[in-house]
mmCIF file of C-alpha atoms and ligand atoms in Angstrom:
data_model
loop_
_atom_site.group_PDB
_atom_site.id
_atom_site.type_symbol
_atom_site.label_atom_id
_atom_site.label_comp_id
_atom_site.label_asym_id
_atom_site.label_seq_id
_atom_site.Cartn_x
_atom_site.Cartn_y
_atom_site.Cartn_z
ATOM 1 C CA MET X 39 0.699 28.105 -69.060
ATOM 2 C CA LYS X 40 3.735 26.792 -70.953
ATOM 3 C CA ARG X 41 3.606 23.072 -71.849
ATOM 4 C CA GLY X 42 5.443 20.981 -69.272
ATOM 5 C CA HIS X 43 5.071 23.629 -66.540
ATOM 6 C CA LYS X 44 2.675 22.895 -63.700
ATOM 7 C CA LEU X 45 0.490 25.799 -62.541
ATOM 8 C CA ASN X 46 0.675 26.802 -58.872
ATOM 9 C CA LEU X 47 -1.454 28.963 -56.597
ATOM 10 C CA LEU X 48 0.747 32.056 -56.953
ATOM 11 C CA GLU X 49 0.428 31.890 -60.736
ATOM 12 C CA LEU X 50 -3.306 31.290 -60.504
ATOM 13 C CA ASN X 51 -3.645 34.427 -58.383
ATOM 14 C CA ARG X 52 -1.431 36.375 -60.766
ATOM 15 C CA MET X 53 -3.643 35.298 -63.686
ATOM 16 C CA LYS X 54 -6.646 36.672 -61.800
ATOM 17 C CA ARG X 55 -4.871 40.018 -61.245
ATOM 18 C CA THR X 56 -3.679 40.363 -64.834
ATOM 19 C CA GLY X 57 -6.894 39.123 -66.430
ATOM 20 C CA GLU X 58 -5.283 36.109 -68.121
ATOM 21 C CA PRO X 59 -8.085 33.523 -68.495
ATOM 22 C CA VAL X 60 -7.526 30.153 -66.820
ATOM 23 C CA THR X 61 -8.257 27.051 -68.937
ATOM 24 C CA TRP X 62 -9.751 24.042 -67.174
ATOM 25 C CA ILE X 63 -11.134 20.727 -68.431
ATOM 26 C CA THR X 64 -12.372 17.563 -66.774
ATOM 27 C CA ALA X 65 -10.561 14.252 -67.340
ATOM 28 C CA TYR X 66 -11.037 10.861 -65.720
ATOM 29 C CA ASP X 67 -8.489 8.654 -67.431
ATOM 30 C CA ALA X 68 -4.876 8.602 -68.555
ATOM 31 C CA PRO X 69 -5.265 8.972 -72.352
ATOM 32 C CA LEU X 70 -7.506 12.043 -72.294
ATOM 33 C CA ALA X 71 -5.647 13.659 -69.389
ATOM 34 C CA HIS X 72 -2.522 13.182 -71.537
ATOM 35 C CA ALA X 73 -4.245 14.841 -74.522
ATOM 36 C CA ALA X 74 -5.251 17.766 -72.272
ATOM 37 C CA GLU X 75 -1.693 18.172 -71.004
ATOM 38 C CA GLN X 76 -0.371 18.040 -74.589
ATOM 39 C CA ALA X 77 -2.872 20.765 -75.497
ATOM 40 C CA GLY X 78 -1.401 23.061 -72.825
ATOM 41 C CA ILE X 79 -4.398 23.145 -70.461
ATOM 42 C CA ASP X 80 -3.829 24.961 -67.131
ATOM 43 C CA MET X 81 -5.907 22.678 -64.891
ATOM 44 C CA ILE X 82 -7.697 19.320 -64.921
ATOM 45 C CA LEU X 83 -10.738 18.523 -62.791
ATOM 46 C CA VAL X 84 -11.350 14.892 -61.974
ATOM 47 C CA GLY X 85 -15.033 15.645 -61.538
ATOM 48 C CA ASP X 86 -17.705 13.447 -60.041
ATOM 49 C CA SER X 87 -19.317 14.030 -63.459
ATOM 50 C CA GLY X 88 -17.050 11.077 -64.293
ATOM 51 C CA GLY X 89 -19.699 8.976 -62.546
ATOM 52 C CA MET X 90 -22.045 9.866 -65.410
ATOM 53 C CA VAL X 91 -19.905 10.365 -68.508
ATOM 54 C CA GLN X 92 -17.351 7.670 -67.743
ATOM 55 C CA LEU X 93 -19.032 5.165 -65.428
ATOM 56 C CA GLY X 94 -22.511 5.415 -66.915
ATOM 57 C CA HIS X 95 -24.569 6.402 -63.843
ATOM 58 C CA LYS X 96 -27.645 8.609 -64.354
ATOM 59 C CA SER X 97 -26.443 11.208 -61.825
ATOM 60 C CA THR X 98 -23.241 12.074 -59.974
ATOM 61 C CA ASN X 99 -24.563 10.872 -56.618
ATOM 62 C CA PRO X 100 -23.657 7.146 -56.747
ATOM 63 C CA VAL X 101 -19.917 7.802 -57.276
ATOM 64 C CA THR X 102 -17.817 6.682 -54.318
ATOM 65 C CA MET X 103 -14.609 8.102 -52.917
ATOM 66 C CA ASP X 104 -12.786 4.881 -53.897
ATOM 67 C CA GLU X 105 -13.947 5.260 -57.509
ATOM 68 C CA MET X 106 -12.888 8.923 -57.528
ATOM 69 C CA ILE X 107 -9.425 7.911 -56.370
ATOM 70 C CA VAL X 108 -9.081 5.399 -59.222
ATOM 71 C CA LEU X 109 -10.195 8.046 -61.754
ATOM 72 C CA ALA X 110 -7.826 10.638 -60.256
ATOM 73 C CA GLN X 111 -4.891 8.224 -60.237
ATOM 74 C CA SER X 112 -5.454 7.482 -63.929
ATOM 75 C CA ALA X 113 -5.677 11.180 -64.791
ATOM 76 C CA ARG X 114 -2.483 11.859 -62.850
ATOM 77 C CA ARG X 115 -0.608 9.111 -64.709
ATOM 78 C CA GLY X 116 -1.667 10.678 -68.014
ATOM 79 C CA ALA X 117 -0.887 14.262 -66.990
ATOM 80 C CA PRO X 118 2.081 14.264 -64.618
ATOM 81 C CA ALA X 119 2.808 17.985 -65.160
ATOM 82 C CA THR X 120 -0.702 19.446 -64.836
ATOM 83 C CA PHE X 121 -2.477 21.007 -61.835
ATOM 84 C CA ILE X 122 -5.166 18.434 -60.953
ATOM 85 C CA VAL X 123 -8.214 19.059 -58.774
ATOM 86 C CA GLY X 124 -10.022 16.098 -57.189
ATOM 87 C CA ASP X 125 -13.776 16.519 -56.824
ATOM 88 C CA MET X 126 -15.138 15.449 -53.436
ATOM 89 C CA PRO X 127 -18.116 13.178 -54.173
ATOM 90 C CA GLN X 128 -21.378 13.180 -52.268
ATOM 91 C CA GLY X 129 -20.851 11.484 -48.905
ATOM 92 C CA SER X 130 -17.163 12.340 -48.649
ATOM 93 C CA PHE X 131 -17.491 15.580 -46.674
ATOM 94 C CA GLU X 132 -21.035 16.057 -45.340
ATOM 95 C CA VAL X 133 -20.706 14.254 -42.006
ATOM 96 C CA SER X 134 -17.836 16.104 -40.362
ATOM 97 C CA ASP X 135 -14.779 18.302 -40.839
ATOM 98 C CA GLU X 136 -12.642 15.265 -39.961
ATOM 99 C CA ASP X 137 -14.225 13.227 -42.756
ATOM 100 C CA ALA X 138 -13.651 16.069 -45.207
ATOM 101 C CA VAL X 139 -9.976 16.382 -44.266
ATOM 102 C CA ARG X 140 -9.454 12.599 -44.357
ATOM 103 C CA ASN X 141 -10.888 12.357 -47.867
ATOM 104 C CA ALA X 142 -9.094 15.485 -49.117
ATOM 105 C CA VAL X 143 -5.842 13.938 -47.860
ATOM 106 C CA ARG X 144 -6.645 10.778 -49.856
ATOM 107 C CA PHE X 145 -6.855 12.829 -53.074
ATOM 108 C CA VAL X 146 -3.448 14.330 -52.334
ATOM 109 C CA LYS X 147 -1.621 11.250 -51.006
ATOM 110 C CA ASP X 148 -3.179 8.444 -53.064
ATOM 111 C CA ALA X 149 -3.719 10.296 -56.345
ATOM 112 C CA ALA X 150 -1.217 13.201 -56.186
ATOM 113 C CA CYS X 151 -3.918 15.834 -56.683
ATOM 114 C CA ASP X 152 -2.957 19.494 -56.181
ATOM 115 C CA ALA X 153 -6.305 20.638 -54.775
ATOM 116 C CA VAL X 154 -9.828 19.456 -54.042
ATOM 117 C CA LYS X 155 -13.225 20.915 -54.917
ATOM 118 C CA LEU X 156 -16.403 20.655 -52.876
ATOM 119 C CA GLU X 157 -19.956 21.793 -53.503
ATOM 120 C CA GLY X 158 -21.808 24.181 -51.220
ATOM 121 C CA GLY X 159 -21.554 27.561 -49.518
ATOM 122 C CA ARG X 160 -21.805 28.477 -45.845
ATOM 123 C CA ARG X 161 -22.866 24.953 -44.933
ATOM 124 C CA VAL X 162 -19.397 23.713 -45.983
ATOM 125 C CA SER X 163 -17.323 26.681 -44.827
ATOM 126 C CA SER X 164 -16.026 24.835 -41.751
ATOM 127 C CA ARG X 165 -15.006 21.952 -44.086
ATOM 128 C CA VAL X 166 -13.170 24.414 -46.341
ATOM 129 C CA ARG X 167 -11.412 25.927 -43.331
ATOM 130 C CA ALA X 168 -10.437 22.489 -41.989
ATOM 131 C CA ILE X 169 -9.069 21.359 -45.378
ATOM 132 C CA ALA X 170 -7.139 24.633 -45.784
ATOM 133 C CA ASP X 171 -5.778 24.267 -42.229
ATOM 134 C CA ALA X 172 -4.555 20.806 -43.217
ATOM 135 C CA GLY X 173 -2.468 22.498 -45.912
ATOM 136 C CA ILE X 174 -4.632 21.424 -48.867
ATOM 137 C CA LEU X 175 -6.062 23.849 -51.410
ATOM 138 C CA ALA X 176 -9.876 23.798 -51.382
ATOM 139 C CA ILE X 177 -11.957 25.165 -54.256
ATOM 140 C CA GLY X 178 -15.621 26.012 -53.623
ATOM 141 C CA HIS X 179 -18.480 25.319 -56.039
ATOM 142 C CA LEU X 180 -21.669 27.412 -56.126
ATOM 143 C CA GLY X 181 -24.571 28.182 -58.448
ATOM 144 C CA LEU X 182 -26.011 24.984 -59.837
ATOM 145 C CA THR X 183 -24.497 22.295 -57.631
ATOM 146 C CA PRO X 184 -25.445 18.912 -59.124
ATOM 147 C CA GLN X 185 -25.038 16.919 -55.864
ATOM 148 C CA SER X 186 -27.849 18.938 -54.242
ATOM 149 C CA ALA X 187 -29.806 19.850 -57.396
ATOM 150 C CA THR X 188 -32.965 18.135 -56.189
ATOM 151 C CA SER X 189 -33.114 20.386 -53.118
ATOM 152 C CA PHE X 190 -33.475 23.473 -55.304
ATOM 153 C CA GLY X 191 -35.810 22.127 -57.953
ATOM 154 C CA GLY X 192 -33.491 20.320 -60.365
ATOM 155 C CA TYR X 193 -30.948 21.558 -62.877
ATOM 156 C CA ARG X 194 -31.843 25.262 -63.035
ATOM 157 C CA VAL X 195 -29.954 28.356 -64.148
ATOM 158 C CA GLN X 196 -29.028 30.383 -61.038
ATOM 159 C CA CYS X 197 -28.653 34.075 -60.117
ATOM 160 C CA LYS X 198 -31.482 35.366 -62.294
ATOM 161 C CA THR X 199 -33.382 36.756 -59.303
ATOM 162 C CA LEU X 200 -32.250 39.195 -56.626
ATOM 163 C CA GLU X 201 -32.617 36.562 -53.920
ATOM 164 C CA SER X 202 -30.571 33.988 -55.795
ATOM 165 C CA PHE X 203 -27.851 36.526 -56.744
ATOM 166 C CA GLU X 204 -27.541 37.947 -53.212
ATOM 167 C CA SER X 205 -27.446 34.567 -51.531
ATOM 168 C CA THR X 206 -24.820 33.322 -54.040
ATOM 169 C CA ILE X 207 -22.574 36.340 -53.503
ATOM 170 C CA GLU X 208 -22.949 36.035 -49.708
ATOM 171 C CA GLU X 209 -22.056 32.328 -49.886
ATOM 172 C CA SER X 210 -19.083 33.152 -52.149
ATOM 173 C CA LEU X 211 -17.740 35.716 -49.682
ATOM 174 C CA ALA X 212 -18.190 33.190 -46.847
ATOM 175 C CA LEU X 213 -16.107 30.606 -48.750
ATOM 176 C CA GLU X 214 -13.383 33.159 -49.452
ATOM 177 C CA GLU X 215 -13.386 34.124 -45.764
ATOM 178 C CA ALA X 216 -13.104 30.429 -44.825
ATOM 179 C CA GLY X 217 -9.896 30.119 -46.840
ATOM 180 C CA ALA X 218 -11.037 28.775 -50.228
ATOM 181 C CA ALA X 219 -8.248 29.019 -52.808
ATOM 182 C CA GLY X 220 -10.708 29.518 -55.643
ATOM 183 C CA LEU X 221 -14.367 29.255 -56.571
ATOM 184 C CA LEU X 222 -16.256 27.569 -59.385
ATOM 185 C CA LEU X 223 -19.611 29.049 -60.443
ATOM 186 C CA GLU X 224 -21.991 26.886 -62.448
ATOM 187 C CA ALA X 225 -24.907 27.806 -64.707
ATOM 188 C CA MET X 226 -25.682 31.507 -64.435
ATOM 189 C CA PRO X 227 -25.685 34.511 -66.780
ATOM 190 C CA SER X 228 -22.429 36.419 -67.404
ATOM 191 C CA GLU X 229 -23.445 39.591 -65.568
ATOM 192 C CA PRO X 230 -24.083 38.231 -62.034
ATOM 193 C CA ALA X 231 -21.149 35.811 -62.360
ATOM 194 C CA GLY X 232 -18.914 38.734 -63.350
ATOM 195 C CA GLN X 233 -20.081 40.741 -60.326
ATOM 196 C CA ILE X 234 -19.167 37.836 -58.059
ATOM 197 C CA ALA X 235 -15.758 37.398 -59.742
ATOM 198 C CA ARG X 236 -14.971 41.084 -59.303
ATOM 199 C CA SER X 237 -16.074 41.054 -55.643
ATOM 200 C CA LEU X 238 -13.678 38.248 -54.673
ATOM 201 C CA ARG X 239 -9.901 38.302 -54.407
ATOM 202 C CA ILE X 240 -9.615 34.582 -55.198
ATOM 203 C CA PRO X 241 -9.892 33.269 -58.786
ATOM 204 C CA VAL X 242 -13.512 32.663 -59.788
ATOM 205 C CA LEU X 243 -13.862 30.216 -62.656
ATOM 206 C CA GLY X 244 -17.036 29.277 -64.445
ATOM 207 C CA ILE X 245 -18.799 26.403 -66.157
ATOM 208 C CA GLY X 246 -21.783 27.834 -67.976
ATOM 209 C CA ALA X 247 -21.239 31.064 -66.043
ATOM 210 C CA GLY X 248 -20.573 33.281 -69.030
ATOM 211 C CA SER X 249 -17.710 35.415 -70.207
ATOM 212 C CA GLN X 250 -16.920 37.692 -67.253
ATOM 213 C CA VAL X 251 -15.310 35.188 -64.859
ATOM 214 C CA ASP X 252 -11.574 34.525 -64.449
ATOM 215 C CA GLY X 253 -11.470 31.264 -66.408
ATOM 216 C CA GLN X 254 -13.505 28.509 -68.013
ATOM 217 C CA LEU X 255 -14.199 24.846 -67.265
ATOM 218 C CA LEU X 256 -15.821 22.377 -69.671
ATOM 219 C CA ILE X 257 -16.553 18.676 -69.470
ATOM 220 C CA MET X 258 -14.147 16.656 -71.645
ATOM 221 C CA HIS X 259 -16.951 14.489 -73.042
ATOM 222 C CA ASP X 260 -18.859 17.604 -74.209
ATOM 223 C CA VAL X 261 -15.770 19.070 -75.901
ATOM 224 C CA LEU X 262 -15.255 15.775 -77.750
ATOM 225 C CA GLY X 263 -18.929 14.917 -78.338
ATOM 226 C CA PHE X 264 -18.482 11.696 -76.413
ATOM 227 C CA TYR X 265 -21.591 11.672 -74.217
ATOM 228 C CA ALA X 266 -24.907 10.709 -75.752
ATOM 229 C CA ASP X 267 -27.483 11.510 -73.045
ATOM 230 C CA PHE X 268 -27.374 15.296 -72.724
ATOM 231 C CA ARG X 269 -25.397 18.404 -73.632
ATOM 232 C CA PRO X 270 -26.078 21.703 -71.842
ATOM 233 C CA LEU X 271 -26.398 25.018 -73.722
ATOM 234 C CA PHE X 272 -22.994 26.286 -72.586
ATOM 235 C CA ALA X 273 -21.032 23.222 -73.723
ATOM 236 C CA LYS X 274 -19.211 23.472 -77.038
ATOM 237 C CA CYS X 275 -18.104 20.424 -78.995
ATOM 238 C CA TYR X 276 -14.864 21.349 -80.777
ATOM 239 C CA VAL X 277 -14.598 18.326 -83.092
ATOM 240 C CA PRO X 278 -16.390 19.894 -86.113
ATOM 241 C CA GLN X 279 -14.009 22.856 -85.948
ATOM 242 C CA VAL X 280 -10.833 20.741 -86.120
ATOM 243 C CA ILE X 281 -11.875 17.828 -88.303
ATOM 244 C CA ASP X 282 -10.415 19.406 -91.485
ATOM 245 C CA ARG X 283 -7.126 20.025 -89.699
ATOM 246 C CA PHE X 284 -7.082 16.363 -88.617
ATOM 247 C CA ARG X 285 -7.773 15.264 -92.188
ATOM 248 C CA ASP X 286 -4.938 17.535 -93.448
ATOM 249 C CA HIS X 287 -2.620 16.093 -90.814
ATOM 250 C CA LEU X 288 -3.360 12.561 -92.045
ATOM 251 C CA ALA X 289 -3.023 13.630 -95.680
ATOM 252 C CA ARG X 290 0.450 15.075 -95.056
ATOM 253 C CA HIS X 291 1.676 11.593 -94.115
ATOM 254 C CA ALA X 292 2.096 9.271 -97.064
ATOM 255 C CA ASP X 293 2.972 6.367 -94.790
ATOM 256 C CA LEU X 294 -0.044 6.185 -92.464
ATOM 257 C CA ARG X 295 1.075 2.851 -91.087
ATOM 258 C CA ARG X 296 4.269 4.489 -89.798
ATOM 259 C CA LEU X 297 2.248 7.378 -88.333
ATOM 260 C CA GLY X 298 0.188 4.806 -86.476
ATOM 261 C CA ARG X 299 2.879 2.404 -85.377
ATOM 262 C CA GLU X 300 5.703 4.750 -84.474
ATOM 263 C CA GLU X 301 4.080 8.066 -83.684
ATOM 264 C CA ARG X 302 0.618 6.888 -82.667
ATOM 265 C CA ALA X 303 -0.765 10.103 -84.187
ATOM 266 C CA ASP X 304 -3.287 8.674 -86.630
ATOM 267 C CA GLY X 305 -6.369 8.422 -84.436
ATOM 268 C CA LEU X 306 -8.622 9.705 -81.676
ATOM 269 C CA LEU X 307 -5.833 10.898 -79.395
ATOM 270 C CA THR X 308 -4.603 13.359 -82.009
ATOM 271 C CA LEU X 309 -8.161 14.451 -82.778
ATOM 272 C CA ALA X 310 -8.750 15.009 -79.035
ATOM 273 C CA ARG X 311 -5.542 17.034 -78.709
ATOM 274 C CA LEU X 312 -6.521 19.236 -81.662
ATOM 275 C CA ALA X 313 -9.999 19.817 -80.201
ATOM 276 C CA LEU X 314 -8.532 20.634 -76.787
ATOM 277 C CA GLU X 315 -5.951 23.009 -78.300
ATOM 278 C CA GLU X 316 -8.817 24.800 -80.023
ATOM 279 C CA TYR X 317 -10.717 25.107 -76.717
ATOM 280 C CA VAL X 318 -7.610 26.408 -74.907
ATOM 281 C CA GLY X 319 -6.938 28.904 -77.695
ATOM 282 C CA GLU X 320 -10.508 30.201 -77.730
ATOM 283 C CA VAL X 321 -10.599 30.690 -73.956
ATOM 284 C CA ARG X 322 -7.247 32.498 -73.959
ATOM 285 C CA SER X 323 -8.275 34.791 -76.810
ATOM 286 C CA GLY X 324 -11.698 35.458 -75.267
ATOM 287 C CA LEU X 325 -13.600 33.834 -78.158
ATOM 288 C CA PHE X 326 -15.149 31.231 -75.855
ATOM 289 C CA PRO X 327 -17.739 31.521 -74.477
ATOM 290 C CA GLY X 328 -19.447 33.549 -77.182
ATOM 291 C CA GLU X 329 -22.987 34.770 -76.583
ATOM 292 C CA GLU X 330 -24.552 31.562 -77.920
ATOM 293 C CA TYR X 331 -22.857 29.609 -75.094
ATOM 294 C CA CYS X 332 -23.995 31.992 -72.318
ATOM 295 C CA TYR X 333 -27.284 31.890 -70.428
ATOM 296 C CA PRO X 334 -29.243 35.053 -71.256
ATOM 297 C CA ILE X 335 -30.921 37.319 -68.718
ATOM 298 C CA GLU X 336 -33.907 39.545 -69.487
ATOM 299 C CA PRO X 337 -33.067 43.287 -69.342
ATOM 300 C CA GLY X 338 -35.791 43.803 -66.684
ATOM 301 C CA ASP X 339 -34.344 41.039 -64.502
ATOM 302 C CA LEU X 340 -30.840 42.487 -64.893
ATOM 303 C CA GLU X 341 -32.066 45.932 -63.809
ATOM 304 C CA ILE X 342 -33.383 44.365 -60.601
ATOM 305 C CA LEU X 343 -30.006 42.730 -59.920
ATOM 306 C CA GLU X 344 -28.225 46.025 -60.588
ATOM 307 C CA ARG X 345 -30.144 47.544 -57.683
ATOM 308 C CA SER X 346 -28.598 45.040 -55.268
ATOM 309 C CA LYS X 347 -26.428 46.449 -52.485
ATOM 310 C CA TYR X 348 -23.717 44.039 -53.663
ATOM 311 C CA TRP X 349 -23.797 45.395 -57.198
ATOM 312 C CA VAL X 350 -23.174 48.936 -55.918
ATOM 313 C CA LYS X 351 -20.426 47.709 -53.593
ATOM 314 C CA THR X 352 -18.735 45.928 -56.515
ATOM 315 C CA ARG X 353 -18.846 49.079 -58.617
ATOM 316 C CA GLU X 354 -17.225 51.029 -55.780
ATOM 317 C CA LEU X 355 -14.581 48.321 -55.323
ATOM 318 C CA THR X 356 -13.607 48.254 -59.014
ATOM 319 C CA SER X 357 -13.390 52.055 -59.272
ATOM 320 C CA THR X 358 -10.919 52.416 -56.364
HETATM 321 O O1 KIV M 573 -18.002 16.926 -61.586
HETATM 322 C C1 KIV M 573 -17.810 17.879 -62.343
HETATM 323 O O2 KIV M 573 -17.310 17.763 -63.457
HETATM 324 C C2 KIV M 573 -18.224 19.160 -61.869
HETATM 325 C C3 KIV M 573 -18.615 20.144 -62.928
HETATM 326 C C4 KIV M 573 -19.987 19.839 -63.403
HETATM 327 C C5 KIV M 573 -18.540 21.510 -62.424
HETATM 328 O O3 KIV M 573 -18.315 19.392 -60.703
#
């Protein structure tokens, strides 16, 4: 997307059709949302991961709707011309369709978000339908869903077995049928994620879901190496790759005081923008995610997946 132009749903769908990868990053505050917008990112997610990387909780579950609104408002102030997705935190949509719509409306009215995301498959399809009927774009989230990770044995890579692949593709189709505007897949090998992306008409983006989906999401604090507790296999820190460029940028300016006072381009914000530009460039050129950032699948396990009725159906769909 051109800098200064805000993505819309029609363009997102066109990118899916033409195979132009969508670039997506999380942000929870004004300065880093600004850096992402400057870097030409297509979309920002104000994720409930902000509860961990920004607010310091040990999981995403304690984050409240009120806190999410504050984070989303800050991100919006920093990135006025970027498509922003608000992440519905645990407790904001489970009880009823009405609750889900009320909280989705808060993201749009109070924080000027362009869409919301919610975790879950069939169990949330009536929520997705209700949000879509209220005129708000709803993005689904399947695979590893952190809010309910404990109910399927913790943070595990998904879609490596026939049962997991078939249930994920069935849930994905149910969300599309319910009116989801897009889908996020988390933590699975490229091959099953690619099958799901090719089976759906809506854009299917991935975080740790390999190279065959329609776009990539990463957590800002992983891209910048700004979170000490944990970094998953799929997350790439871009700072080492741009540090020489940052040093050259500083070296080109004899008067560093002026660069700091008048242009404010002598510190972390510039380094963040360079790292984010690198991420955007690598996603658009197909360099990210390389194999080392994708979850592998054993050839024998892949053969089992390839025998799935959904795999055959996908092959038929793509050849017509
Ligand atoms: O909250 C978030 O950032 C997310 C990603 C982990 C997908 O939902």
